[in-house]
Amino acid sequence: MIDYDKVIAELFPRARAASENAYAPFSGARVGASVVDQSGNVYTGCNVENSSYGLTQCAERNALATAISAGMKPGGAHVLLVYATGFEVLAPCGACRQVMSELLADDAVVISCHSETEFRSWSMKELLPNPFVLS
Ligand code: THU
């Protein structure tokens, strides 16, 4: 069972700090994400928009790309936390759900924080019950 107080105390400040680096001139939404691996390493990402709108990269996917780039193995993280300004509580987009389902552990929990005390969480399976899997 996940200790939300402990996990949020560790991951929320990192996601909020990452959100301050967001490049979001088009939407104004600043999003930060943090993910922790089995060894306790924390990786972060922010959203990076582009004037060719479809090239925008979300914070969750950037945090996972950072983790994989640093050597985390797929399935190596059990918790991902996302923090966003400008949303009540952000529910991760479909593209991020697909990427998370492949790179997080099967039993992973995703936490979306509005503040340190206001949050929502889902299991990975709740977020994406039937992910695309290459056969
Ligand atoms: N965004 C994320 O970073 N994560 C999500 O799960 C949904 C949306 C970003 C993309 C864009 O820069 C802004 O939020 C508005 O869509």
Coordinates of C-alpha atoms and ligand atoms in Angstrom, one line a residue:
M1 CA 0.0 0.0 0.0
I2 CA 1.4 3.4 -1.0
D3 CA 2.1 5.9 1.7
Y4 CA 0.7 9.0 0.0
D5 CA 2.0 11.5 2.5
K6 CA 5.6 10.3 2.1
V7 CA 5.4 10.0 -1.7
I8 CA 3.8 13.4 -2.1
A9 CA 6.3 15.0 0.3
E10 CA 9.1 13.7 -1.9
L11 CA 7.7 14.0 -5.4
F12 CA 5.5 17.1 -5.2
P13 CA 8.3 19.7 -4.7
R14 CA 10.3 18.1 -7.6
A15 CA 7.3 18.2 -10.0
R16 CA 6.4 21.8 -9.0
A17 CA 10.0 22.9 -9.5
A18 CA 10.0 21.2 -13.0
S19 CA 6.8 23.0 -13.8
E20 CA 8.6 26.3 -13.4
N21 CA 10.7 25.3 -16.4
A22 CA 7.7 24.7 -18.6
Y23 CA 7.9 26.2 -22.1
A24 CA 4.2 26.9 -22.5
P25 CA 3.7 30.2 -24.5
F26 CA 0.6 28.9 -26.2
S27 CA -1.5 27.4 -23.5
G28 CA 0.0 29.0 -20.5
A29 CA -0.4 25.7 -18.7
R30 CA 2.7 24.9 -16.7
V31 CA 3.0 21.2 -16.0
G32 CA 5.7 19.3 -14.1
A33 CA 6.1 15.6 -13.5
S34 CA 8.3 13.5 -11.3
V35 CA 8.9 9.8 -11.2
V36 CA 10.9 7.7 -8.7
D37 CA 12.6 4.4 -9.6
Q38 CA 13.3 1.4 -7.4
S39 CA 16.6 2.8 -6.2
G40 CA 15.0 6.0 -5.1
N41 CA 16.3 8.1 -8.0
V42 CA 13.9 10.9 -9.0
Y43 CA 13.5 12.1 -12.6
T44 CA 11.5 15.1 -13.7
G45 CA 10.1 16.7 -16.8
C46 CA 8.0 19.7 -17.8
N47 CA 5.8 20.4 -20.8
V48 CA 7.6 21.8 -23.9
E49 CA 5.2 23.3 -26.4
N50 CA 6.0 24.1 -30.0
S51 CA 4.6 26.6 -32.5
S52 CA 3.8 23.6 -34.7
Y53 CA 1.2 22.6 -32.0
G54 CA 1.2 18.9 -32.5
L55 CA 4.9 18.6 -31.6
T56 CA 4.1 19.6 -28.0
Q57 CA 5.6 17.3 -25.4
C58 CA 3.8 16.6 -22.2
A59 CA 5.5 16.7 -18.8
E60 CA 4.8 13.1 -18.0
R61 CA 6.4 11.8 -21.2
N62 CA 9.4 14.1 -20.7
A63 CA 9.9 12.8 -17.1
L64 CA 9.8 9.2 -18.4
A65 CA 12.1 10.0 -21.2
T66 CA 14.6 11.5 -18.7
A67 CA 14.3 8.4 -16.5
I68 CA 14.9 6.0 -19.4
S69 CA 17.8 8.2 -20.7
A70 CA 19.4 8.0 -17.2
G71 CA 19.2 4.2 -17.3
M72 CA 15.9 3.4 -15.6
K73 CA 14.5 0.1 -17.1
P74 CA 10.9 -0.1 -18.3
G75 CA 8.8 -1.1 -15.4
G76 CA 11.3 0.3 -12.9
A77 CA 9.0 3.0 -11.5
H78 CA 6.0 2.5 -9.3
V79 CA 4.9 6.1 -8.8
L80 CA 4.6 9.1 -11.2
L81 CA 3.3 12.4 -9.9
V82 CA 2.1 15.3 -12.0
Y83 CA 1.4 18.9 -11.0
A84 CA -0.1 21.5 -13.1
T85 CA -1.2 25.1 -12.9
G86 CA -4.4 26.2 -14.7
F87 CA -6.3 22.9 -14.2
E88 CA -8.5 21.8 -11.3
V89 CA -6.8 18.4 -11.3
L90 CA -5.1 17.4 -14.5
A91 CA -6.0 13.9 -15.8
P92 CA -3.1 12.7 -18.0
C93 CA -3.7 12.8 -21.7
G94 CA -4.2 9.6 -23.7
A95 CA -0.8 9.7 -25.3
C96 CA 0.9 9.9 -21.9
R97 CA -1.3 7.1 -20.6
Q98 CA 0.0 4.8 -23.4
V99 CA 3.6 5.7 -22.7
M100 CA 3.1 5.4 -19.0
S101 CA 1.6 1.9 -19.4
E102 CA 4.7 0.8 -21.2
L103 CA 7.3 2.4 -19.0
L104 CA 5.8 2.3 -15.5
A105 CA 5.4 -0.9 -13.5
D106 CA 2.2 -2.8 -14.0
D107 CA 1.1 -2.0 -10.4
A108 CA 2.0 1.7 -10.7
V109 CA 0.1 4.5 -9.2
V110 CA -0.3 7.9 -10.9
I111 CA -0.9 10.9 -8.6
S112 CA -2.1 14.3 -10.0
C113 CA -1.7 17.1 -7.5
H114 CA -3.4 20.5 -7.5
S115 CA -1.5 21.3 -4.3
E116 CA 0.4 19.3 -1.7
T117 CA -2.9 18.3 0.0
E118 CA -5.4 18.3 -3.0
F119 CA -4.8 15.3 -5.3
R120 CA -6.3 12.5 -7.2
S121 CA -4.7 9.2 -7.9
W122 CA -5.4 6.3 -10.2
S123 CA -3.8 2.9 -10.8
M124 CA -2.2 2.5 -14.2
K125 CA -4.9 0.0 -15.1
E126 CA -7.6 2.5 -14.3
L127 CA -6.0 5.1 -16.5
L128 CA -5.6 2.8 -19.4
P129 CA -7.3 -0.6 -19.0
N130 CA -6.5 -1.9 -22.5
P131 CA -3.2 -0.4 -23.8
F132 CA -1.9 -1.0 -27.2
V133 CA 0.7 -3.7 -27.0
L134 CA 2.8 -4.8 -30.0
S135 CA 2.4 -8.5 -30.6
Ligands
THU1 N1 -0.1 18.7 -20.9 C1 0.8 17.9 -20.1 O1 2.0 18.3 -19.9 N2 0.4 16.7 -19.7 C2 -0.9 16.2 -19.9 O2 -1.2 15.1 -19.4 C3 -1.9 17.0 -20.6 C4 -1.4 18.3 -21.2 C5 0.4 19.9 -21.4 C6 0.5 20.0 -22.9 C7 0.3 21.4 -23.2 O3 1.6 22.1 -23.1 C8 -0.6 21.9 -22.1 O4 -0.5 20.9 -21.1 C9 -2.0 22.1 -22.5 O5 -2.5 21.0 -23.2

